Amino acid sequence: MKSAFSLLMLALLLPAVTITAAELSAKEQKRKALVEASDTARIRGRDTLIVESGPELLRPPDEVILESFDIATTPPTVSLQILPDLVPEFFSGADQYMACWANWAEVTRGPDGRFFFAASDHLGKGCHINLYEYRPGDDGVRKILDLDQVLGWNDEMYTDGKVHGHMGIMADGTLWGATHFGVKPTDDWYAAGYRGSWLFSYNTHTGEAANWGVPLVGNSLPCFTVDTRRGRLVGTGEAHTILTWDIDRKQVRFAGYPPNGWIWWQRSMLCDVETGIFWGMDESEKPFRLMSFDPELNRFTRTEITVPLNPHTGEQSQLRGHTSRPDAEGWYYWTTRNGAFFRFQASAEGPRIESLGVDWDRGRDTKQLAIDPTGRYVYYQPGAGKEKRRSPIVQYDTRTGRRKVICWFQDLLFEKYGYWCGSHVYGMEISADGSFLLIVQNGAFTNKPVVDSFGHPSVTIVTIPESERPTTP
């Protein structure tokens, strides 16, 4: 295990990786030409945010079909920056499943209001993972860590390709997280020494980074959440195991399977901040039912509460995005892959849910939700769905149940900068004062909008005008 501060210094001193045009595959040469032709404003490589505003942000596209929603009267400002230090920008091995930069992890806000998030190139060998920081008030984001160097990776090693879960920051400023594979490991990987997801920490005050090795050998962790009150990282892997890492003792507290053949769904894990109990879904049989894990007692409980149906289709789907904090009455807000929207409460009388219809249109795949510090407003950006529709920034009022569009910004950015960010939002968090959203999303420089837009992830900061978030009814 390597955990020295010198690893961080080494990472910052290593030369940048470069690949010549002659080394690019035909697929990447074509993508490079499209990117350079589309980025007419040359916004790649900028170290500051581009700021846009105007009434066009409040103009709905023709495709909107939701019958009941409001539109903000005051347009926000929308600030964009393509993430810096995406090196190399293009790849020689682009014929694998994916070889381009993307974001897959949630955004984490620390106790001091700073935001942290990750992006990576998704490679199966020698992946590069960048950690980034945004300080409120700054005019841009900055890379703070080459995580791959901290973990001791090199270009000849089989490695994970991304960070995929919800990193958490302890009271002392230490961020904890785990990696996840980008390319699915094969027997050749394990024969060459690959063992599974790496665990890491990074002190956001001192810059000290640590590699805590592979705590769950043979497994990758696409889903994890950190209980920052009690110092526990809980995750679930492709092999359906559950890991609990004790942050204070720096050791595994639990590693095993749920009982009775239950299978924890790998893309949703909510930590109830009051009890420290983690909630998710058993997908071993239908109908899907809510399931909990108590890391204090290492106890799994499957309830008889079923995941709500999409009221338009009558179909049930797996859990998806949720708020990481409750509202004033203790309700968390949750979505499913087919857009069912509901709230959940782990009350003393037992867990309960209430259906809230759908998130948008007839139901979208919403991957992230953020709740403002007052607990009144929930924000999210629905996915594009199979219909490839535009995705607004939606404000849900927990008191009135009304949905209000804060803005549509995708077309404006595409028309001005040739950059399309129309589909994949894996990271979203709100500022400590509720005045803006920080969104990390995948996008691409292209000549037409496409759902699968990858290659140049970006940060978008959307202000929420004070008039659009009243504190009284």
GROMACS .gro file of C-alpha atoms in nm:
model
  473
    1MET     CA    1   0.000   0.000   0.000
    2LYS     CA    2   0.137   0.341  -0.099
    3SER     CA    3   0.014   0.637   0.099
    4ALA     CA    4   0.291   0.896   0.097
    5PHE     CA    5   0.253   1.264   0.019
    6SER     CA    6   0.544   1.215  -0.221
    7LEU     CA    7   0.309   1.025  -0.453
    8LEU     CA    8   0.111   1.343  -0.503
    9MET     CA    9   0.426   1.543  -0.572
   10LEU     CA   10   0.540   1.282  -0.823
   11ALA     CA   11   0.204   1.295  -0.998
   12LEU     CA   12   0.226   1.670  -1.041
   13LEU     CA   13   0.583   1.655  -1.176
   14LEU     CA   14   0.533   1.380  -1.433
   15PRO     CA   15   0.537   1.494  -1.795
   16ALA     CA   16   0.208   1.517  -1.986
   17VAL     CA   17   0.114   1.219  -2.201
   18THR     CA   18   0.110   1.301  -2.570
   19ILE     CA   19   0.008   1.096  -2.872
   20THR     CA   20   0.104   1.205  -3.222
   21ALA     CA   21  -0.153   1.226  -3.501
   22ALA     CA   22   0.011   0.932  -3.675
   23GLU     CA   23  -0.055   0.711  -3.373
   24LEU     CA   24  -0.430   0.774  -3.367
   25SER     CA   25  -0.665   0.507  -3.494
   26ALA     CA   26  -0.881   0.588  -3.795
   27LYS     CA   27  -1.178   0.631  -3.561
   28GLU     CA   28  -0.993   0.885  -3.349
   29GLN     CA   29  -0.856   1.072  -3.648
   30LYS     CA   30  -1.213   1.120  -3.766
   31ARG     CA   31  -1.326   1.236  -3.420
   32LYS     CA   32  -1.031   1.475  -3.393
   33ALA     CA   33  -1.119   1.635  -3.727
   34LEU     CA   34  -1.483   1.676  -3.621
   35VAL     CA   35  -1.386   1.827  -3.285
   36GLU     CA   36  -1.148   2.079  -3.438
   37ALA     CA   37  -1.399   2.179  -3.706
   38SER     CA   38  -1.681   2.219  -3.452
   39ASP     CA   39  -1.486   2.408  -3.185
   40THR     CA   40  -1.482   2.727  -3.388
   41ALA     CA   41  -1.471   2.946  -3.075
   42ARG     CA   42  -1.173   2.747  -2.945
   43ILE     CA   43  -1.314   2.697  -2.597
   44ARG     CA   44  -1.115   2.377  -2.536
   45GLY     CA   45  -0.823   2.450  -2.310
   46ARG     CA   46  -0.972   2.766  -2.157
   47ASP     CA   47  -0.901   2.801  -1.786
   48THR     CA   48  -1.199   3.028  -1.722
   49LEU     CA   49  -1.575   2.998  -1.744
   50ILE     CA   50  -1.776   3.129  -2.039
   51VAL     CA   51  -2.085   3.315  -1.915
   52GLU     CA   52  -2.415   3.328  -2.104
   53SER     CA   53  -2.759   3.467  -2.024
   54GLY     CA   54  -3.065   3.598  -2.200
   55PRO     CA   55  -3.436   3.529  -2.264
   56GLU     CA   56  -3.356   3.244  -2.506
   57LEU     CA   57  -3.269   3.032  -2.201
   58LEU     CA   58  -3.640   3.036  -2.109
   59ARG     CA   59  -3.770   2.945  -2.454
   60PRO     CA   60  -3.908   2.589  -2.456
   61PRO     CA   61  -3.821   2.358  -2.745
   62ASP     CA   62  -4.104   2.233  -2.964
   63GLU     CA   63  -4.077   1.881  -2.828
   64VAL     CA   64  -4.198   1.953  -2.472
   65ILE     CA   65  -4.502   1.740  -2.396
   66LEU     CA   66  -4.546   1.775  -2.019
   67GLU     CA   67  -4.891   1.921  -1.958
   68SER     CA   68  -4.835   2.105  -1.633
   69PHE     CA   69  -4.525   2.304  -1.545
   70ASP     CA   70  -4.411   2.661  -1.488
   71ILE     CA   71  -4.129   2.851  -1.655
   72ALA     CA   72  -3.909   3.093  -1.464
   73THR     CA   73  -3.963   3.461  -1.541
   74THR     CA   74  -3.603   3.566  -1.475
   75PRO     CA   75  -3.335   3.397  -1.687
   76PRO     CA   76  -3.032   3.263  -1.501
   77THR     CA   77  -2.671   3.297  -1.599
   78VAL     CA   78  -2.517   2.979  -1.738
   79SER     CA   79  -2.139   2.942  -1.715
   80LEU     CA   80  -1.952   2.672  -1.908
   81GLN     CA   81  -1.600   2.535  -1.900
   82ILE     CA   82  -1.467   2.229  -2.076
   83LEU     CA   83  -1.274   2.043  -1.808
   84PRO     CA   84  -0.904   2.130  -1.829
   85ASP     CA   85  -0.609   1.889  -1.856
   86LEU     CA   86  -0.781   1.620  -2.061
   87VAL     CA   87  -0.449   1.464  -2.160
   88PRO     CA   88  -0.420   1.289  -2.396
   89GLU     CA   89  -0.719   1.441  -2.575
   90PHE     CA   90  -0.733   1.167  -2.841
   91PHE     CA   91  -0.628   0.805  -2.828
   92SER     CA   92  -0.454   0.536  -3.026
   93GLY     CA   93  -0.673   0.254  -2.894
   94ALA     CA   94  -1.012   0.403  -2.970
   95ASP     CA   95  -1.162   0.085  -3.111
   96GLN     CA   96  -1.227  -0.053  -2.762
   97TYR     CA   97  -1.572  -0.007  -2.605
   98MET     CA   98  -1.485   0.353  -2.521
   99ALA     CA   99  -1.166   0.557  -2.521
  100CYS     CA  100  -1.250   0.918  -2.450
  101TRP     CA  101  -1.289   1.147  -2.154
  102ALA     CA  102  -1.610   1.131  -1.955
  103ASN     CA  103  -1.755   1.193  -1.611
  104TRP     CA  104  -1.937   0.917  -1.423
  105ALA     CA  105  -1.922   1.024  -1.058
  106GLU     CA  106  -2.146   1.243  -0.850
  107VAL     CA  107  -2.038   1.590  -0.740
  108THR     CA  108  -1.933   1.623  -0.377
  109ARG     CA  109  -1.961   1.945  -0.178
  110GLY     CA  110  -1.738   1.972   0.126
  111PRO     CA  111  -1.811   2.130   0.464
  112ASP     CA  112  -1.639   2.452   0.351
  113GLY     CA  113  -1.853   2.485   0.035
  114ARG     CA  114  -1.596   2.367  -0.221
  115PHE     CA  115  -1.699   2.119  -0.490
  116PHE     CA  116  -1.504   1.809  -0.596
  117PHE     CA  117  -1.558   1.574  -0.889
  118ALA     CA  118  -1.376   1.341  -1.129
  119ALA     CA  119  -1.331   1.268  -1.498
  120SER     CA  120  -1.138   0.992  -1.669
  121ASP     CA  121  -1.050   0.848  -2.009
  122HIS     CA  122  -1.221   0.511  -1.956
  123LEU     CA  123  -0.922   0.306  -2.071
  124GLY     CA  124  -0.866  -0.055  -1.969
  125LYS     CA  125  -0.488  -0.016  -1.953
  126GLY     CA  126  -0.318   0.278  -1.789
  127CYS     CA  127  -0.629   0.488  -1.737
  128HIS     CA  128  -0.594   0.853  -1.640
  129ILE     CA  129  -0.827   0.985  -1.371
  130ASN     CA  130  -0.839   1.356  -1.284
  131LEU     CA  131  -0.988   1.500  -0.966
  132TYR     CA  132  -1.112   1.858  -0.992
  133GLU     CA  133  -1.207   2.136  -0.754
  134TYR     CA  134  -1.432   2.440  -0.785
  135ARG     CA  135  -1.427   2.714  -0.525
  136PRO     CA  136  -1.741   2.931  -0.524
  137GLY     CA  137  -1.657   3.270  -0.669
  138ASP     CA  138  -1.365   3.145  -0.881
  139ASP     CA  139  -1.373   3.203  -1.255
  140GLY     CA  140  -1.288   2.843  -1.340
  141VAL     CA  141  -1.228   2.489  -1.216
  142ARG     CA  142  -0.885   2.336  -1.165
  143LYS     CA  143  -0.738   1.989  -1.161
  144ILE     CA  144  -0.602   1.900  -0.819
  145LEU     CA  145  -0.487   1.541  -0.855
  146ASP     CA  146  -0.372   1.274  -1.101
  147LEU     CA  147  -0.543   0.991  -0.917
  148ASP     CA  148  -0.392   0.725  -1.144
  149GLN     CA  149  -0.043   0.827  -1.033
  150VAL     CA  150  -0.139   0.815  -0.666
  151LEU     CA  151  -0.263   0.460  -0.725
  152GLY     CA  152   0.065   0.365  -0.889
  153TRP     CA  153  -0.076   0.287  -1.234
  154ASN     CA  154   0.129   0.282  -1.551
  155ASP     CA  155   0.045   0.244  -1.920
  156GLU     CA  156   0.113  -0.132  -1.917
  157MET     CA  157  -0.116  -0.216  -1.625
  158TYR     CA  158  -0.476  -0.331  -1.643
  159THR     CA  159  -0.660  -0.074  -1.435
  160ASP     CA  160  -1.001   0.064  -1.354
  161GLY     CA  161  -1.124   0.336  -1.590
  162LYS     CA  162  -1.324   0.580  -1.381
  163VAL     CA  163  -1.476   0.689  -1.051
  164HIS     CA  164  -1.844   0.601  -1.052
  165GLY     CA  165  -1.989   0.649  -0.704
  166HIS     CA  166  -2.051   0.932  -0.458
  167MET     CA  167  -1.729   1.048  -0.294
  168GLY     CA  168  -1.770   1.186   0.057
  169ILE     CA  169  -1.573   1.439   0.263
  170MET     CA  170  -1.519   1.391   0.633
  171ALA     CA  171  -1.523   1.674   0.888
  172ASP     CA  172  -1.141   1.694   0.875
  173GLY     CA  173  -1.154   1.760   0.500
  174THR     CA  174  -1.052   1.413   0.384
  175LEU     CA  175  -1.229   1.295   0.070
  176TRP     CA  176  -1.287   0.920   0.026
  177GLY     CA  177  -1.376   0.728  -0.288
  178ALA     CA  178  -1.322   0.418  -0.499
  179THR     CA  179  -1.253   0.342  -0.863
  180HIS     CA  180  -1.456   0.128  -1.105
  181PHE     CA  181  -1.360  -0.046  -1.427
  182GLY     CA  182  -1.414   0.120  -1.763
  183VAL     CA  183  -1.354  -0.193  -1.968
  184LYS     CA  184  -1.489  -0.513  -1.815
  185PRO     CA  185  -1.202  -0.724  -1.676
  186THR     CA  186  -1.125  -1.064  -1.828
  187ASP     CA  187  -0.929  -1.363  -1.702
  188ASP     CA  188  -0.623  -1.212  -1.870
  189TRP     CA  189  -0.654  -0.909  -1.645
  190TYR     CA  190  -0.654  -1.114  -1.327
  191ALA     CA  191  -0.367  -1.329  -1.452
  192ALA     CA  192  -0.170  -1.008  -1.507
  193GLY     CA  193  -0.233  -0.889  -1.150
  194TYR     CA  194  -0.559  -0.694  -1.161
  195ARG     CA  195  -0.759  -0.747  -0.841
  196GLY     CA  196  -1.053  -0.502  -0.841
  197SER     CA  197  -1.147  -0.150  -0.732
  198TRP     CA  198  -0.890   0.068  -0.559
  199LEU     CA  199  -0.978   0.271  -0.252
  200PHE     CA  200  -0.830   0.619  -0.212
  201SER     CA  201  -0.837   0.929   0.006
  202TYR     CA  202  -0.738   1.291  -0.051
  203ASN     CA  203  -0.711   1.559   0.214
  204THR     CA  204  -0.871   1.869   0.063
  205HIS     CA  205  -0.678   2.097   0.300
  206THR     CA  206  -0.325   1.955   0.283
  207GLY     CA  207  -0.331   1.787  -0.059
  208GLU     CA  208  -0.211   1.457   0.089
  209ALA     CA  209  -0.336   1.158  -0.111
  210ALA     CA  210  -0.333   0.791  -0.015
  211ASN     CA  211  -0.380   0.456  -0.188
  212TRP     CA  212  -0.560   0.208   0.038
  213GLY     CA  213  -0.531  -0.084  -0.200
  214VAL     CA  214  -0.806  -0.321  -0.313
  215PRO     CA  215  -1.034  -0.396  -0.017
  216LEU     CA  216  -1.273  -0.628  -0.202
  217VAL     CA  217  -1.064  -0.855  -0.423
  218GLY     CA  218  -1.236  -0.973  -0.739
  219ASN     CA  219  -1.495  -0.695  -0.734
  220SER     CA  220  -1.543  -0.352  -0.880
  221LEU     CA  221  -1.747  -0.078  -0.713
  222PRO     CA  222  -1.982   0.102  -0.952
  223CYS     CA  223  -2.192   0.224  -0.660
  224PHE     CA  224  -2.075   0.358  -0.325
  225THR     CA  225  -2.182   0.621  -0.074
  226VAL     CA  226  -2.000   0.765   0.226
  227ASP     CA  227  -2.161   0.819   0.565
  228THR     CA  228  -1.952   1.119   0.668
  229ARG     CA  229  -2.104   1.134   1.018
  230ARG     CA  230  -2.001   0.782   1.115
  231GLY     CA  231  -1.702   0.729   0.889
  232ARG     CA  232  -1.825   0.444   0.670
  233LEU     CA  233  -1.795   0.391   0.298
  234VAL     CA  234  -2.049   0.136   0.174
  235GLY     CA  235  -2.045   0.009  -0.182
  236THR     CA  236  -2.175  -0.269  -0.399
  237GLY     CA  237  -2.003  -0.443  -0.686
  238GLU     CA  238  -2.053  -0.623  -1.013
  239ALA     CA  239  -2.036  -0.953  -0.825
  240HIS     CA  240  -2.330  -0.841  -0.603
  241THR     CA  241  -2.115  -0.816  -0.291
  242ILE     CA  242  -2.140  -0.542  -0.029
  243LEU     CA  243  -1.834  -0.369   0.118
  244THR     CA  244  -1.820  -0.156   0.432
  245TRP     CA  245  -1.492   0.028   0.486
  246ASP     CA  246  -1.433   0.174   0.833
  247ILE     CA  247  -1.274   0.512   0.762
  248ASP     CA  248  -1.164   0.574   1.122
  249ARG     CA  249  -0.997   0.234   1.166
  250LYS     CA  250  -0.883   0.208   0.802
  251GLN     CA  251  -1.007  -0.147   0.766
  252VAL     CA  252  -1.285  -0.359   0.616
  253ARG     CA  253  -1.581  -0.383   0.849
  254PHE     CA  254  -1.792  -0.610   0.628
  255ALA     CA  255  -1.750  -0.786   0.296
  256GLY     CA  256  -2.012  -1.032   0.182
  257TYR     CA  257  -2.342  -1.098   0.012
  258PRO     CA  258  -2.696  -1.011   0.115
  259PRO     CA  259  -2.878  -1.318   0.248
  260ASN     CA  260  -3.151  -1.525   0.083
  261GLY     CA  261  -3.022  -1.469  -0.268
  262TRP     CA  262  -3.114  -1.100  -0.255
  263ILE     CA  263  -2.925  -0.878  -0.499
  264TRP     CA  264  -2.856  -0.514  -0.425
  265TRP     CA  265  -2.918  -0.307  -0.740
  266GLN     CA  266  -2.582  -0.157  -0.838
  267ARG     CA  267  -2.682   0.195  -0.935
  268SER     CA  268  -2.850   0.344  -0.630
  269MET     CA  269  -2.750   0.362  -0.264
  270LEU     CA  270  -2.907   0.618  -0.029
  271CYS     CA  271  -2.763   0.681   0.316
  272ASP     CA  272  -3.016   0.805   0.571
  273VAL     CA  273  -2.810   1.068   0.750
  274GLU     CA  274  -3.001   1.036   1.079
  275THR     CA  275  -2.973   0.658   1.126
  276GLY     CA  276  -2.670   0.567   0.916
  277ILE     CA  277  -2.874   0.295   0.742
  278PHE     CA  278  -2.825   0.252   0.368
  279TRP     CA  279  -3.123   0.200   0.138
  280GLY     CA  280  -3.154   0.048  -0.207
  281MET     CA  281  -3.345  -0.218  -0.395
  282ASP     CA  282  -3.346  -0.595  -0.424
  283GLU     CA  283  -3.348  -0.690  -0.792
  284SER     CA  284  -3.342  -1.066  -0.743
  285GLU     CA  285  -3.711  -1.093  -0.829
  286LYS     CA  286  -4.007  -0.882  -0.934
  287PRO     CA  287  -4.174  -0.675  -0.814
  288PHE     CA  288  -3.862  -0.489  -0.699
  289ARG     CA  289  -3.873  -0.409  -0.329
  290LEU     CA  290  -3.682  -0.165  -0.109
  291MET     CA  291  -3.398  -0.316   0.091
  292SER     CA  292  -3.179  -0.173   0.367
  293PHE     CA  293  -2.836  -0.244   0.512
  294ASP     CA  294  -2.739  -0.151   0.866
  295PRO     CA  295  -2.355  -0.138   0.876
  296GLU     CA  296  -2.355  -0.119   1.254
  297LEU     CA  297  -2.513  -0.465   1.283
  298ASN     CA  298  -2.421  -0.592   0.933
  299ARG     CA  299  -2.792  -0.662   0.889
  300PHE     CA  300  -2.992  -0.668   0.564
  301THR     CA  301  -3.368  -0.620   0.563
  302ARG     CA  302  -3.596  -0.650   0.263
  303THR     CA  303  -3.925  -0.467   0.300
  304GLU     CA  304  -4.259  -0.528   0.135
  305ILE     CA  305  -4.250  -0.177  -0.010
  306THR     CA  306  -4.230  -0.197  -0.388
  307VAL     CA  307  -4.059   0.052  -0.615
  308PRO     CA  308  -4.331   0.278  -0.763
  309LEU     CA  309  -4.456   0.228  -1.118
  310ASN     CA  310  -4.436   0.484  -1.393
  311PRO     CA  311  -4.802   0.598  -1.393
  312HIS     CA  312  -4.806   0.648  -1.772
  313THR     CA  313  -4.669   0.305  -1.868
  314GLY     CA  314  -4.768   0.104  -1.561
  315GLU     CA  315  -4.418  -0.045  -1.560
  316GLN     CA  316  -4.168  -0.082  -1.280
  317SER     CA  317  -3.798  -0.007  -1.319
  318GLN     CA  318  -3.481   0.009  -1.111
  319LEU     CA  319  -3.394   0.293  -0.874
  320ARG     CA  320  -3.185   0.582  -0.999
  321GLY     CA  321  -3.103   0.932  -0.867
  322HIS     CA  322  -3.189   1.056  -0.518
  323THR     CA  323  -3.123   1.348  -0.290
  324SER     CA  324  -2.840   1.298  -0.043
  325ARG     CA  325  -3.015   1.503   0.225
  326PRO     CA  326  -3.380   1.506   0.339
  327ASP     CA  327  -3.624   1.796   0.337
  328ALA     CA  328  -3.746   1.959   0.656
  329GLU     CA  329  -3.991   1.675   0.718
  330GLY     CA  330  -3.739   1.398   0.663
  331TRP     CA  331  -3.834   1.306   0.306
  332TYR     CA  332  -3.576   1.204   0.047
  333TYR     CA  333  -3.662   1.233  -0.323
  334TRP     CA  334  -3.592   0.946  -0.561
  335THR     CA  335  -3.637   0.851  -0.928
  336THR     CA  336  -3.633   0.530  -1.128
  337ARG     CA  337  -3.479   0.453  -1.467
  338ASN     CA  338  -3.817   0.494  -1.639
  339GLY     CA  339  -3.887   0.827  -1.469
  340ALA     CA  340  -4.115   0.737  -1.178
  341PHE     CA  341  -4.070   1.009  -0.916
  342PHE     CA  342  -4.139   0.953  -0.546
  343ARG     CA  343  -4.035   1.051  -0.199
  344PHE     CA  344  -3.904   0.820   0.073
  345GLN     CA  345  -3.890   0.850   0.449
  346ALA     CA  346  -3.716   0.620   0.694
  347SER     CA  347  -3.943   0.709   0.986
  348ALA     CA  348  -3.944   0.556   1.333
  349GLU     CA  349  -4.271   0.382   1.245
  350GLY     CA  350  -4.106   0.218   0.947
  351PRO     CA  351  -4.010   0.326   0.595
  352ARG     CA  352  -4.274   0.470   0.368
  353ILE     CA  353  -4.299   0.617   0.021
  354GLU     CA  354  -4.534   0.851  -0.165
  355SER     CA  355  -4.559   0.861  -0.543
  356LEU     CA  356  -4.508   1.202  -0.706
  357GLY     CA  357  -4.588   1.098  -1.063
  358VAL     CA  358  -4.301   1.129  -1.310
  359ASP     CA  359  -3.996   1.351  -1.320
  360TRP     CA  360  -4.061   1.499  -1.669
  361ASP     CA  361  -4.266   1.429  -1.981
  362ARG     CA  362  -4.380   1.067  -1.958
  363GLY     CA  363  -4.074   0.974  -1.752
  364ARG     CA  364  -3.702   1.026  -1.805
  365ASP     CA  365  -3.388   0.859  -1.668
  366THR     CA  366  -3.280   1.119  -1.412
  367LYS     CA  367  -2.947   1.025  -1.261
  368GLN     CA  368  -2.895   1.305  -1.007
  369LEU     CA  369  -3.109   1.517  -0.778
  370ALA     CA  370  -3.000   1.800  -0.548
  371ILE     CA  371  -3.197   1.955  -0.264
  372ASP     CA  372  -3.144   2.316  -0.158
  373PRO     CA  373  -3.033   2.404   0.198
  374THR     CA  374  -3.385   2.508   0.301
  375GLY     CA  375  -3.516   2.164   0.204
  376ARG     CA  376  -3.790   2.319  -0.008
  377TYR     CA  377  -3.659   2.284  -0.364
  378VAL     CA  378  -3.532   1.976  -0.545
  379TYR     CA  379  -3.338   2.029  -0.868
  380TYR     CA  380  -3.257   1.788  -1.148
  381GLN     CA  381  -3.185   1.763  -1.519
  382PRO     CA  382  -3.375   1.474  -1.682
  383GLY     CA  383  -3.200   1.249  -1.930
  384ALA     CA  384  -3.271   1.274  -2.301
  385GLY     CA  385  -3.440   0.935  -2.322
  386LYS     CA  386  -3.488   0.728  -2.635
  387GLU     CA  387  -3.679   1.016  -2.793
  388LYS     CA  388  -3.362   1.234  -2.774
  389ARG     CA  389  -3.549   1.527  -2.621
  390ARG     CA  390  -3.392   1.839  -2.469
  391SER     CA  391  -3.341   1.839  -2.093
  392PRO     CA  392  -3.433   2.143  -1.885
  393ILE     CA  393  -3.311   2.230  -1.538
  394VAL     CA  394  -3.618   2.152  -1.329
  395GLN     CA  395  -3.705   2.292  -0.987
  396TYR     CA  396  -3.955   2.082  -0.789
  397ASP     CA  397  -4.129   2.266  -0.507
  398THR     CA  398  -4.177   2.020  -0.219
  399ARG     CA  399  -4.455   2.237  -0.069
  400THR     CA  400  -4.671   2.282  -0.376
  401GLY     CA  401  -4.567   1.991  -0.597
  402ARG     CA  402  -4.514   2.225  -0.893
  403ARG     CA  403  -4.236   2.177  -1.145
  404LYS     CA  404  -4.068   2.488  -1.281
  405VAL     CA  405  -3.810   2.512  -1.557
  406ILE     CA  406  -3.514   2.727  -1.458
  407CYS     CA  407  -3.372   2.712  -1.812
  408TRP     CA  408  -3.296   2.513  -2.125
  409PHE     CA  409  -2.931   2.576  -2.216
  410GLN     CA  410  -2.823   2.295  -2.450
  411ASP     CA  411  -2.924   2.457  -2.779
  412LEU     CA  412  -2.769   2.791  -2.690
  413LEU     CA  413  -2.432   2.630  -2.613
  414PHE     CA  414  -2.447   2.421  -2.928
  415GLU     CA  415  -2.533   2.712  -3.156
  416LYS     CA  416  -2.264   2.940  -3.012
  417TYR     CA  417  -1.984   2.694  -2.944
  418GLY     CA  418  -2.052   2.374  -3.139
  419TYR     CA  419  -2.068   2.185  -2.808
  420TRP     CA  420  -2.355   1.948  -2.737
  421CYS     CA  421  -2.426   1.829  -2.381
  422GLY     CA  422  -2.765   1.680  -2.438
  423SER     CA  423  -2.789   1.357  -2.250
  424HIS     CA  424  -2.564   1.237  -1.972
  425VAL     CA  425  -2.561   1.422  -1.639
  426TYR     CA  426  -2.404   1.208  -1.368
  427GLY     CA  427  -2.299   1.488  -1.134
  428MET     CA  428  -2.505   1.770  -0.984
  429GLU     CA  429  -2.488   1.952  -0.651
  430ILE     CA  430  -2.619   2.280  -0.517
  431SER     CA  431  -2.421   2.551  -0.342
  432ALA     CA  432  -2.434   2.584   0.035
  433ASP     CA  433  -2.650   2.897   0.005
  434GLY     CA  434  -2.880   2.756  -0.266
  435SER     CA  435  -2.784   3.022  -0.521
  436PHE     CA  436  -2.640   2.803  -0.797
  437LEU     CA  437  -2.615   2.448  -0.928
  438LEU     CA  438  -2.285   2.294  -1.034
  439ILE     CA  439  -2.340   2.032  -1.303
  440VAL     CA  440  -2.076   1.800  -1.445
  441GLN     CA  441  -2.192   1.647  -1.768
  442ASN     CA  442  -2.067   1.462  -2.070
  443GLY     CA  443  -2.060   1.633  -2.405
  444ALA     CA  444  -1.892   1.651  -2.742
  445PHE     CA  445  -1.793   1.897  -3.013
  446THR     CA  446  -2.006   1.787  -3.304
  447ASN     CA  447  -2.196   1.908  -3.609
  448LYS     CA  448  -2.531   1.778  -3.483
  449PRO     CA  449  -2.697   1.694  -3.149
  450VAL     CA  450  -2.658   1.331  -3.049
  451VAL     CA  451  -2.762   1.144  -2.736
  452ASP     CA  452  -2.432   0.963  -2.686
  453SER     CA  453  -2.217   1.272  -2.658
  454PHE     CA  454  -1.880   1.190  -2.502
  455GLY     CA  455  -1.523   1.308  -2.531
  456HIS     CA  456  -1.513   1.649  -2.361
  457PRO     CA  457  -1.689   1.658  -2.023
  458SER     CA  458  -1.768   2.001  -1.888
  459VAL     CA  459  -1.878   2.189  -1.581
  460THR     CA  460  -2.187   2.409  -1.610
  461ILE     CA  461  -2.282   2.652  -1.336
  462VAL     CA  462  -2.645   2.762  -1.340
  463THR     CA  463  -2.745   3.047  -1.113
  464ILE     CA  464  -3.089   3.034  -0.957
  465PRO     CA  465  -3.227   3.390  -0.941
  466GLU     CA  466  -3.345   3.478  -0.593
  467SER     CA  467  -3.689   3.563  -0.730
  468GLU     CA  468  -3.724   3.204  -0.853
  469ARG     CA  469  -3.668   3.046  -0.511
  470PRO     CA  470  -3.894   3.226  -0.263
  471THR     CA  471  -3.875   3.107   0.097
  472THR     CA  472  -4.242   3.173   0.167
  473PRO     CA  473  -4.548   3.015  -0.006
   0.00000   0.00000   0.00000
